[in-house]
Amino acid sequence: MGELDARHVDSSSSRPSVTIGSSLIPVINKLQDILAQAGSELDVSLPQVAVVGSQSSGKSSVLEALVGRDFLPRGCDICTRRPLVLMLENRLPKPGDDRTEWGEFRHLPEKRFYDFSEIRAEIQAETEREAGLNKGVSDKQIRLKITSPNVLNMTLVDLPGITKVPVGDQPNDIEARIRKMVMTHISQQNCIILAVTPANSDLATSDALQMAREADPDGFRTIGVITKLDIMDRGTDARSFLLGKVIPLKLGYVGVVNRSQEDINKNRGIATALAYEEKFFNDHSVYRGLSDHCGIPQLARKLNEILEQHIRMVFPALKADLNSKMGTVLKELQTYGKPIESKMEQGVILLNILTQYCEAFAAMVDGKSQEMSTKELSGGARIHYILQSIFVKCLEEVDPCDDLTDDDIRMAIQNASGARNALFVPEVPFEFLVRRQIARLLDPSLQCLRFVYDELMKISHACEVTELQRFPVLRKHLDEVMVKFLRDGVEPAERMIGNLIEMEVDYINTSHPNFLGGNKAAELAMQLLKSPQGVTDAEGQTSQTSQTARTIRSGLLNGLLPNQGSRPQPNNENHVSSGTKAWIPSLFGSRTSAGEPMACRPFGEPSHSESMPSIIHLREPPSSLRPVQMTENKAVEIVVTKLLLRSYYDIVRKNIQDLVPKAIMHFLVNLTKRNLHRTFIQKLYRENLFEELLQEHDAHVSQRKRNQELFKVLEQSVQALEKVDFDVSSQTSSLGTDASIGLPRIPRTSAHLHTTAGGEIGQVSYRPFPMPSMTKSTA
Ligand SMILES: Nc1nc2c(ncn2[C@@H]2O[C@H](COP(=O)(O)OP(=O)(O)OP(=O)(O)O)[C@@H](O)[C@H]2O)c(=O)[nH]1
């Protein structure tokens, strides 16, 4: 058998005949090509077409004529007894194909039918297998896929004819059953209904029109088909039917002349039948002015136009898909940058990257970065937090006396007095102790510097200059320069901090206007010791000194000192005089118990005494000596020392709190910001380094190439789609005026199709079909 050719050449007229979808095949093929190239997921599927009508009204004949091949069982008795779902699949011939078209049944997978008369025989056989031999009917579908380069991807459905009186094995409710079966198919919103009515019956009683109206009350998807115009009663014609004067239909009517039973019996082909049909309409003057309503080619055109409308409806989605793909690819492409072709370009790119990097760094430090987080502190804000909320606050919380016990202070005072007893407020122990406390400020200051350094490193890593991503070698060098540069910045900051602390340690400026001073401290100490609250620290907690002071005070009140009358401790070899004024050091130092100064004589010299009393032996001093018990004057000295310590420490603390952040900002942060660009230029902007620094990853280069190609394809696809859209539109309008075939004109703006669900266009209301599923039909 010959190939299923969508454009059969009519022997008589040599005019290519029109079959369903024939005008759209090139468009759809082009579309599929475009989408396949562009890697689009979308597929263009079309509405299905179902034929509905009473028994033997000519449904199968119409369907066959529309496809352009003989393959369906036809006859004057009931032929279609199971729904036949005919899936057409477009497939372009491939090299090495010996056949280009064939049929396959779902119930016979992998068996290809190349002979279409065998297909008809198999439909009959399969019908009989399910519905019996005696006119029985079944709603179980027969699914047949026809693959050909000359068909569109779409589905046609041949349905059993509506019958009233059961015959053969048909059940009593045959009419209801068939109606239900038919309704199941034609109620689907993407189904175009061909309501077939023979011209020799009354249109007003047409089962097809009645069911079509039920399934499609608005008539947006129903085309009336009047068959058997050739066998109407003499003297009658279908003119008023075709013009919609009997029952109006929005999409109008088409009258056709199919092959008669006699033609079938004589094996007359479709081409001959079409030629006969054309002659019939030409010969009948009554149909001459109704060429738009007559003939299978006209019906095919009408259906094609609906399909074209449908395709145009799909265009916006296709375009949107391609455009969004293009956007994604373009965005990715931008990250790969342009290939560099000359030394000059290398220089420009390198300079740009270095500049952008420094700008990004400065922006992050200054809080002007575009990529500022709203969830957490970043960049410069973190540095500020480190300086103010960590460093300054931490120093604020330090109590210079917290690591000094009263014993420590007492020891320091006593040691500083040397062999004498201190006359006034002990200056030396104060200076010694305050220096020790000031020196403690070095560690947190250096830690603070370290934290800021770490932050700057973090910022440098976060400086993502888009272009930099493609040059890993440059990134590496840049990071190295950055690390060295920051380290270099740390050194002067470190030196400065060291100097600051050293300065403070080196010279204790007791003339500072904010310094409490010895006299005031002594006065305050006395007041504190006298006050019933005792010496309380700033936090209101009673310190160890205040405890001691209270003990002393209570001793004074009772006329007793805590150590009065008590014997010296075994280790406390020193004897300290006591008394209410004892805290004021004695001018003459220690006296003997008799009040006389101790005799001084050289070691080993005997005493000039007549009667040599027995020698009083002193105990050997122990290797480690500790001061004797607390005395009132010692307690006051401790309080005074503490007051002085706190007062002076506060002055220094404030200096350090102010100057260390300044040193860090000046020597490290601001210097980095100021000199980074210059350093990069000095270290990296060298012509002999260009090549090495601007090396790209191989994967990066190939990815860019791939993306460039893909972008080109997508660009071409979008252009091609525009052209196809235009072609479809011009084709639609060239097929005839909208009015002539009863179809409303579709607005040019395809997006409008989506938004208009039944909007008014001109005089005719238009409602597009719902979007079909975007999948190909398979058998
Ligand atoms: N003369 C003439 N005969 C036609 C025309 N259309 C169909 N026939 C004949 O009518 C008979 C029924 O045609 P089918 O195409 O099988 O009708 P059908 O509606 O598919 O029938 P069922 O599926 O059995 O309901 C066949 O013998 C056809 O040859 C026509 O336009 N003119």
PDB file of C-alpha atoms in Angstrom, residues 82 105-109 122 126 129 142-143:
ATOM      1  CA  ARG A  82     -16.097   0.106  20.741  1.00  0.00           C
ATOM      2  CA  PHE A 105      -2.382  -1.384  18.696  1.00  0.00           C
ATOM      3  CA  ARG A 106      -2.112  -1.092  22.451  1.00  0.00           C
ATOM      4  CA  HIS A 107      -3.413  -4.653  22.745  1.00  0.00           C
ATOM      5  CA  LEU A 108      -0.714  -5.912  20.374  1.00  0.00           C
ATOM      6  CA  PRO A 109       2.410  -4.170  21.555  1.00  0.00           C
ATOM      7  CA  GLU A 122      -7.603  -6.029  13.364  1.00  0.00           C
ATOM      8  CA  GLU A 126     -10.594  -6.828  18.346  1.00  0.00           C
ATOM      9  CA  ARG A 129     -13.156 -10.271  20.778  1.00  0.00           C
ATOM     10  CA  ILE A 142      -9.370   0.176  21.163  1.00  0.00           C
ATOM     11  CA  ARG A 143      -6.213   2.251  21.066  1.00  0.00           C
TER      12      ARG A 143
END
